[in-house]
Tab-separated table of C-alpha atoms in Angstrom:
chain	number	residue	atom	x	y	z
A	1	UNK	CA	1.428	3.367	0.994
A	2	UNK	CA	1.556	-0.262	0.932
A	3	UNK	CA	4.885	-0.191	-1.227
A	4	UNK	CA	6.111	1.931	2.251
A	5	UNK	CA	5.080	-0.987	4.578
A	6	UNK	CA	7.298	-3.181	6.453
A	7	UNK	CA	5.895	-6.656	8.004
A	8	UNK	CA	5.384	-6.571	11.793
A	9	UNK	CA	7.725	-8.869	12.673
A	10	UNK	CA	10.345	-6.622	11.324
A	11	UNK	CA	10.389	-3.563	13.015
A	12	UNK	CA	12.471	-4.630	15.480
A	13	UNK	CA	15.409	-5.456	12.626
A	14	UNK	CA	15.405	-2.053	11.348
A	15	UNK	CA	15.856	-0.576	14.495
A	16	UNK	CA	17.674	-2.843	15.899
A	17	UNK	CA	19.884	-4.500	13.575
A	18	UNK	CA	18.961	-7.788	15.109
A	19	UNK	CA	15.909	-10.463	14.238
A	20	UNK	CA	15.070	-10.869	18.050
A	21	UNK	CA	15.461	-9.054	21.147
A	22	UNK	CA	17.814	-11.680	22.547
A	23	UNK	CA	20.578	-11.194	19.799
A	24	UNK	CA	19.955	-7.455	20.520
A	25	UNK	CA	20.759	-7.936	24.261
A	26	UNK	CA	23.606	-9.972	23.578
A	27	UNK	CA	24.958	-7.108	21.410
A	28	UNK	CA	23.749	-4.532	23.529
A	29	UNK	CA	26.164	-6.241	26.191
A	30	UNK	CA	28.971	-6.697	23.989
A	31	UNK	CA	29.398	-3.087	22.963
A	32	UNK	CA	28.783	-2.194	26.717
A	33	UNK	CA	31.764	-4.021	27.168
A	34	UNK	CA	33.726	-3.108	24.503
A	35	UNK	CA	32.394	0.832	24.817
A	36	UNK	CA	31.364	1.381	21.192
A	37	UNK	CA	28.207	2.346	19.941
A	38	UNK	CA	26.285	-0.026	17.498
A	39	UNK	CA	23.216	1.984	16.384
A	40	UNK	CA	23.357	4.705	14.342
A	41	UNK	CA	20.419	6.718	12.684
A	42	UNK	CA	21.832	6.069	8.715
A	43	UNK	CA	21.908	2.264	9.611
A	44	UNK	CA	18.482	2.004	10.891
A	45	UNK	CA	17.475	4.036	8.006
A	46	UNK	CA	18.902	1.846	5.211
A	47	UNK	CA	17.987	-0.841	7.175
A	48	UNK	CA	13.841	0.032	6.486
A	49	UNK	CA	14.590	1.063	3.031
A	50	UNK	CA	16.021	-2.990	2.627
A	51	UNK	CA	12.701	-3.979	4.329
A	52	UNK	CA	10.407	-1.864	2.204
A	53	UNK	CA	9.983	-4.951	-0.247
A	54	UNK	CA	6.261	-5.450	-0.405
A	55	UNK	CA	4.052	-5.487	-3.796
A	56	UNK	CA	1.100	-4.255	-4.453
A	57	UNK	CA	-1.280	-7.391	-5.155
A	58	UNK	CA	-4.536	-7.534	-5.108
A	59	UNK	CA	-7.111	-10.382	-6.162
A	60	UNK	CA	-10.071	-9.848	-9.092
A	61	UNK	CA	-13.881	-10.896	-8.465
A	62	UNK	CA	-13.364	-14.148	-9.656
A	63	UNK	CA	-10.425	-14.640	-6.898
A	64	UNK	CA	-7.389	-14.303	-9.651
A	65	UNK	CA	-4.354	-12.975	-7.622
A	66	UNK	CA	-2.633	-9.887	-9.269
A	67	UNK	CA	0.648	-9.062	-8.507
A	68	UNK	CA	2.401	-6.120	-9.393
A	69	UNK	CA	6.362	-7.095	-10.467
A	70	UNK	CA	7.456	-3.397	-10.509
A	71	UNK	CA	10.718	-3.194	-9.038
A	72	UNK	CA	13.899	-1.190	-8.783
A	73	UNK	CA	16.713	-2.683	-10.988
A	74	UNK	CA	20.518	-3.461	-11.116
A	75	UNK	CA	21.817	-2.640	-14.498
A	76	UNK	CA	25.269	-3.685	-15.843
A	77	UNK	CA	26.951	-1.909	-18.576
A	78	UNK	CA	27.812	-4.545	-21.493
A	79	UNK	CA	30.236	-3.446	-24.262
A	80	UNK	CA	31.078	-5.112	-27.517
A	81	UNK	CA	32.525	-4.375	-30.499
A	82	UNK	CA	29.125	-3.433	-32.094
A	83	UNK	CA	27.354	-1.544	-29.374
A	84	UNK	CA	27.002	-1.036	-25.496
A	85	UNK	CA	23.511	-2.805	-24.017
A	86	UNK	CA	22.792	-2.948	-20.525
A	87	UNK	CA	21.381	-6.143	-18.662
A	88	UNK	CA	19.833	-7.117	-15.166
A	89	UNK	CA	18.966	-10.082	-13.175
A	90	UNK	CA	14.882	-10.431	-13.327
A	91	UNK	CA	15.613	-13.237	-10.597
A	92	UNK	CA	17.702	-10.410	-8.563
A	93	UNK	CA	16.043	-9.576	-5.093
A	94	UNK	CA	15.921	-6.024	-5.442
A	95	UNK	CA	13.621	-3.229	-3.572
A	96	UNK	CA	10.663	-2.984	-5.053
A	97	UNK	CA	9.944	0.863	-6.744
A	98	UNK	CA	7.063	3.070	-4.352
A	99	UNK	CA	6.418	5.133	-7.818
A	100	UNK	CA	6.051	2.421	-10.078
A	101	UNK	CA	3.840	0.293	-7.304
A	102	UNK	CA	1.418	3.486	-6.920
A	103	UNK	CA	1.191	5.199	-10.663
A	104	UNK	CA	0.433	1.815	-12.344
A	105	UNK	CA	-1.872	0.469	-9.961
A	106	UNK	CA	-5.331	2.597	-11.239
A	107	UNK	CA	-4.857	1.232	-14.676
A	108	UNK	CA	-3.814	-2.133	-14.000
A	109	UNK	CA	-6.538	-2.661	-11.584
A	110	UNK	CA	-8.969	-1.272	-14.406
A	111	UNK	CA	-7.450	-3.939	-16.400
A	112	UNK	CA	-8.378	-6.306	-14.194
A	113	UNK	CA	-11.854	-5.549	-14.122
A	114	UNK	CA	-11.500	-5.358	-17.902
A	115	UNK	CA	-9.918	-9.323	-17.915
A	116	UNK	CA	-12.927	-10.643	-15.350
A	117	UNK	CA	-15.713	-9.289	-17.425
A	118	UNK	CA	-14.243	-10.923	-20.793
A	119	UNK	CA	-13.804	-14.155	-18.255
A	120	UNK	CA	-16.773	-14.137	-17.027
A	121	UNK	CA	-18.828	-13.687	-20.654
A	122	UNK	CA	-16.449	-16.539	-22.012
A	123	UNK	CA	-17.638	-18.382	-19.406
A	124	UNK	CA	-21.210	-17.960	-20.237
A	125	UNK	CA	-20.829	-18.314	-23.464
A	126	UNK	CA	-19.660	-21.583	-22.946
A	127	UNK	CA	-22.799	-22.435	-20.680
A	128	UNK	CA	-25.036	-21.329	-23.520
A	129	UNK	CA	-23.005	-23.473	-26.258
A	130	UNK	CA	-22.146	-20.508	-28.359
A	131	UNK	CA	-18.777	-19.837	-29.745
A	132	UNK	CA	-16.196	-17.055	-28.734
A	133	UNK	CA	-12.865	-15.577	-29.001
A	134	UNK	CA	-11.624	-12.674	-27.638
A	135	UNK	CA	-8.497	-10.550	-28.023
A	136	UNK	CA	-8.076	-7.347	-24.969
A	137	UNK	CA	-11.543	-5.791	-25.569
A	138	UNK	CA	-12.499	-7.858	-28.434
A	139	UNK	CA	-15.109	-10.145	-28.671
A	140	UNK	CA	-15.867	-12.574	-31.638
A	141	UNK	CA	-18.709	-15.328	-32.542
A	142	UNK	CA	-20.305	-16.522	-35.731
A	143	UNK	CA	-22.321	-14.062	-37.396
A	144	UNK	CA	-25.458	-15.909	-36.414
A	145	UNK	CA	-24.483	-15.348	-32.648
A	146	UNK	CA	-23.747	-12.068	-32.625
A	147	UNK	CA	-26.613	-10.911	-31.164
A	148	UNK	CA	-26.672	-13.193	-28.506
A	149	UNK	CA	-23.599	-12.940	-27.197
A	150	UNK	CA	-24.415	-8.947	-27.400
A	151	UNK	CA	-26.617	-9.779	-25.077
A	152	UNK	CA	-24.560	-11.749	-22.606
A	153	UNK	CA	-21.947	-9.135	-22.615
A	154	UNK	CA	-24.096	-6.297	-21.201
A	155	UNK	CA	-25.545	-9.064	-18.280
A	156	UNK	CA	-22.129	-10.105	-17.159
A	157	UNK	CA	-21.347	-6.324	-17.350
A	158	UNK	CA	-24.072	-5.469	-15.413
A	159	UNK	CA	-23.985	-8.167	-12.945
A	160	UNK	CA	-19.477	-7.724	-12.436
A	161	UNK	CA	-20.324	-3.697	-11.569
A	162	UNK	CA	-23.587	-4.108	-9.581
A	163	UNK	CA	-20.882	-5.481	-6.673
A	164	UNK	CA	-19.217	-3.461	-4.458
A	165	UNK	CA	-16.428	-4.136	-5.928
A	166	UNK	CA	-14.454	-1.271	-4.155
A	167	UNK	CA	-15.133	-1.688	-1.021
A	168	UNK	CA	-14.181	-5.482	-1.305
A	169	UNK	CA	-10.375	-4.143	-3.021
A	170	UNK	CA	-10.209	-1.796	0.324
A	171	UNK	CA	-11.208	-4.967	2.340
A	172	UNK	CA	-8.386	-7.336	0.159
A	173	UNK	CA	-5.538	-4.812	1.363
A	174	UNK	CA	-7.110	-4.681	5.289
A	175	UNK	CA	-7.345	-8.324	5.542
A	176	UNK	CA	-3.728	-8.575	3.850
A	177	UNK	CA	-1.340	-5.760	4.814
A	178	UNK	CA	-3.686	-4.254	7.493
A	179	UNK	CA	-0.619	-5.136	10.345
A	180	UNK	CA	1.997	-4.256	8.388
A	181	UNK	CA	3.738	-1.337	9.863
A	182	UNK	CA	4.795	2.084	8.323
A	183	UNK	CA	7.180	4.507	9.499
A	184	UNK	CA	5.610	7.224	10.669
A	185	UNK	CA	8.053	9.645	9.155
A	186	UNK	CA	6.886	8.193	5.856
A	187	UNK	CA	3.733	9.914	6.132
A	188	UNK	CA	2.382	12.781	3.924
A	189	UNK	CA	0.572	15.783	5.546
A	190	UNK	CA	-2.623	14.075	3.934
A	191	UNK	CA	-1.980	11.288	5.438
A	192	UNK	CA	-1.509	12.589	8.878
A	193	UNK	CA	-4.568	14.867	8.357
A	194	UNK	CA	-6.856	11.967	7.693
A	195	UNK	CA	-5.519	9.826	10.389
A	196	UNK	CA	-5.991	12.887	13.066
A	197	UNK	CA	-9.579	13.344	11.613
A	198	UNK	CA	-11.150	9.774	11.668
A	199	UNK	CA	-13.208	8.940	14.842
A	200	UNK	CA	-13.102	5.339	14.781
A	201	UNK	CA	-8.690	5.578	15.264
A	202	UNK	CA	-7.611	5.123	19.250
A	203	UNK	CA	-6.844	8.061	20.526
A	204	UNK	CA	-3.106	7.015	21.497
A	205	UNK	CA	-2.299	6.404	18.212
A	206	UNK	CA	-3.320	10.156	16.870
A	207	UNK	CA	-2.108	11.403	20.049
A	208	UNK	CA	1.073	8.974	19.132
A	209	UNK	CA	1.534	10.363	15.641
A	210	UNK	CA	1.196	14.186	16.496
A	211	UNK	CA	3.897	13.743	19.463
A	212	UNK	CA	6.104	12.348	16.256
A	213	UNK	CA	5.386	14.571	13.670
A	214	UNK	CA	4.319	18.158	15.778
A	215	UNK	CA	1.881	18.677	13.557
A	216	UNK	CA	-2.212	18.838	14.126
A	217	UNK	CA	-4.741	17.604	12.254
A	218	UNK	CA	-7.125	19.981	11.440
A	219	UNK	CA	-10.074	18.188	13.413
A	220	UNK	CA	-8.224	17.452	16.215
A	221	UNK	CA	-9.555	18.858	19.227
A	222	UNK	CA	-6.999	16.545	22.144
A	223	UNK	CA	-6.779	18.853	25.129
A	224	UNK	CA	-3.122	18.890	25.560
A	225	UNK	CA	-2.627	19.958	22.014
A	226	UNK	CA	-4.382	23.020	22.345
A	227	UNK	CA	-3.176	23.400	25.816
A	228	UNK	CA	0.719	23.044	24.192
A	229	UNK	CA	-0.042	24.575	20.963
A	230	UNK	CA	-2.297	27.498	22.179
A	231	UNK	CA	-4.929	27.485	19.378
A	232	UNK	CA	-3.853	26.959	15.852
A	233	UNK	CA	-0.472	27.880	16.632
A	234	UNK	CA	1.969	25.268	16.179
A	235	UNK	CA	5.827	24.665	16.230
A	236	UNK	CA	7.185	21.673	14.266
A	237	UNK	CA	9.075	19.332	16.103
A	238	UNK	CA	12.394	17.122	14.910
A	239	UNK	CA	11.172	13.364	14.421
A	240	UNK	CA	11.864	11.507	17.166
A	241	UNK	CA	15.673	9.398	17.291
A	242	UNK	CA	15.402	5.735	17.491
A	243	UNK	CA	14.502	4.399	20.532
A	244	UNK	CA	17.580	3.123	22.615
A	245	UNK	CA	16.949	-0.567	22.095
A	246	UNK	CA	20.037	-1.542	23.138
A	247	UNK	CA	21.150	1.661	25.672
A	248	UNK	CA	20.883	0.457	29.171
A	249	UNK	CA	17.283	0.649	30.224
A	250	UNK	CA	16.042	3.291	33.024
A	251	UNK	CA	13.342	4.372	34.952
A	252	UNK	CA	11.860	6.808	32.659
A	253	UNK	CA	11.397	6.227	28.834
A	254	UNK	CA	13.826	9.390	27.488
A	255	UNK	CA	10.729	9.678	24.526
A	256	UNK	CA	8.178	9.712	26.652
A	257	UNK	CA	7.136	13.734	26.305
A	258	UNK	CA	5.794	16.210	28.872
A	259	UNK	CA	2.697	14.858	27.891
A	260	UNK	CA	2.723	11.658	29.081
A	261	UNK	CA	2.407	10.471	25.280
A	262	UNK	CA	4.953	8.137	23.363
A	263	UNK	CA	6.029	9.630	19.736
A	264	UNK	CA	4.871	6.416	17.570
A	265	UNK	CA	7.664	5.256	15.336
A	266	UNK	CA	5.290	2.877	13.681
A	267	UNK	CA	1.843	3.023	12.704
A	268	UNK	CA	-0.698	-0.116	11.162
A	269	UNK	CA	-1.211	0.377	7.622
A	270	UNK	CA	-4.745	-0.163	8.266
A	271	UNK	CA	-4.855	3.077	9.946
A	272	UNK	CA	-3.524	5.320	6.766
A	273	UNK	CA	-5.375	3.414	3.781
A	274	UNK	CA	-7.747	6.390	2.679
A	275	UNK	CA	-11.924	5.170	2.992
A	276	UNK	CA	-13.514	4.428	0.123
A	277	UNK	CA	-15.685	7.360	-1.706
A	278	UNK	CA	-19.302	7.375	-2.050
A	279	UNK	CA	-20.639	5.581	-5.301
A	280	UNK	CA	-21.939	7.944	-7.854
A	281	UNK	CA	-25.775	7.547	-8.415
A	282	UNK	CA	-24.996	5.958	-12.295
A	283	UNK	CA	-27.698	3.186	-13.142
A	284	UNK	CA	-25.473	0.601	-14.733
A	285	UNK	CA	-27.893	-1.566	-16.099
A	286	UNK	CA	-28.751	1.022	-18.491
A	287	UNK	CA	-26.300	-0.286	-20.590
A	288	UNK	CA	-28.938	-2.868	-21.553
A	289	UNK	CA	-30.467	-0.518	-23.788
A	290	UNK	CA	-27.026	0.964	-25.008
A	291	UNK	CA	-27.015	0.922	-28.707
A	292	UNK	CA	-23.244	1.192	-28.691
A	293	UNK	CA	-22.284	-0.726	-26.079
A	294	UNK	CA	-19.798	-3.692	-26.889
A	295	UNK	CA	-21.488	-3.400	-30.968
């Protein structure tokens, strides 16, 4: 989802072509004169792809930023007399990859948790004057420490998953990408679905997304839906066509529906991110007496 997200300030590039409205008018007026068009739906479209550029990054407990470098790359075919190897730019600006962004962020954020707990034990080790090494999931000390640093390793365990450390990721993204904007043709049917079913959403915006998608969530009770819809009947609609940024304005909005509701073309990413699930009822400081725990 976040991969799918395009900054605020530039949704009105990717449907217009233009960075502000005033280049847009003065374009707008040009092709008026000239009598050509200068939108088309494949340009806007390749236009958001281009803006799609955002990373996943997040920051760890002890305020490290990650940043995922996962990105779609331009490879150039090499030959020589001994073999054909294929190279790319890392310093390239290229679009960054939505799989790679999504599949590798569960275990790299694991990781991360994995890198703050052997941080924060070196740390107190280093507090406590003991020695310590560490390679991955490693730890080492001097025999005669062992079973201190033991020891030290279940507390800062203990004390790095006591946190809510969940709900503060979930908090990261809000407080970081919570504006941006995604398409709302991006959207899965889960997606959708959630966004139709949460109460605390404005009304215009799931009123907004089912005007642009005809579907309905399934705990969405509007009035004109079932009114239009007649139950849990439903006929799909076409996406809506770019709004005509640059046409000559009039009265009445053309995507304005019988409904009196505007199809949303973007929606804040804050809107989609899925809540966080209940934590399980696991005692963590168990570990304490864990025979096998870090031995």
């Amino acid at each position: 989802t976040i991969s799918r997200s395009i900054p605020d300030g530039r949704t009105h590039y990717c449907e217009t072509g233009y960075n502000t409205p005033e280049e847009a008018e003065a374009a707008a007026q040009k092709a008026k004169d000239s009598q050509k068009p200068i939108l088309t739906r494949s340009s806007e479209m390749e236009r958001i792809k281009q803006e799609q550029m955002v990373s996943v990054i997040w920051s760890t407990p002890l305020g490290l930023p990650i940043v995922q470098p996962y990105r779609k790359t331009t490879r150039k075919q090499v030959r020589t007399n001994l073999q054909t190897v294929f190279i790319s730019d890392p310093n390239q600006r290229n679009a960054v990859s939505p799989r790679k962004q999504a599949s590798a962020f569960p275990p790299n954020f694991i990781h991360s948790l994995d890198a703050t707990h052997m941080l924060l034990t070196a740390i107190t080790m280093n507090k406590a004057g003991l020695a310590f090494a560490s390679v991955h999931d490693s730890y080492w000390t001097h025999p005669s420490c062992v079973d201190e640093m033991s020891g030290i390793i279940r507390e800062t365990f203990i004390k790095l998953h006591t946190e809510n450390i969940l709900e503060k990721l979930r908090g990261g993204f809000i407080e970081r990408y919570g504006n941006f904007k995604v398409p709302v043709e991006d959207l899965l049917d889960e997606d959708i679905d959630r966004v139709l079913g949460q109460a605390d959403i404005p009304e215009e915006v799931k009123q907004g997304i089912v005007e642009a998608t005809g579907r309905r969530g399934a705990k969405l009770k509007a009035q004109h839906v079932e009114d239009e819809y007649e139950g849990d009947l439903y006929v799909p609609r076409p996406l809506p066509a770019p709004k005509a940024a640059l046409s000559t304005p009039t009265t009445e909005d053309a995507s304005t529906t019988s409904s009196g509701v505007q199809p949303l073309r973007w929606i804040d990413l804050k809107y989609i991110l899925p809540p966080i699930p209940e934590r399980g009822n696991f005692d963590v400081s168990r570990t304490r007496q864990s025979q096998y725990f870090f031995s």
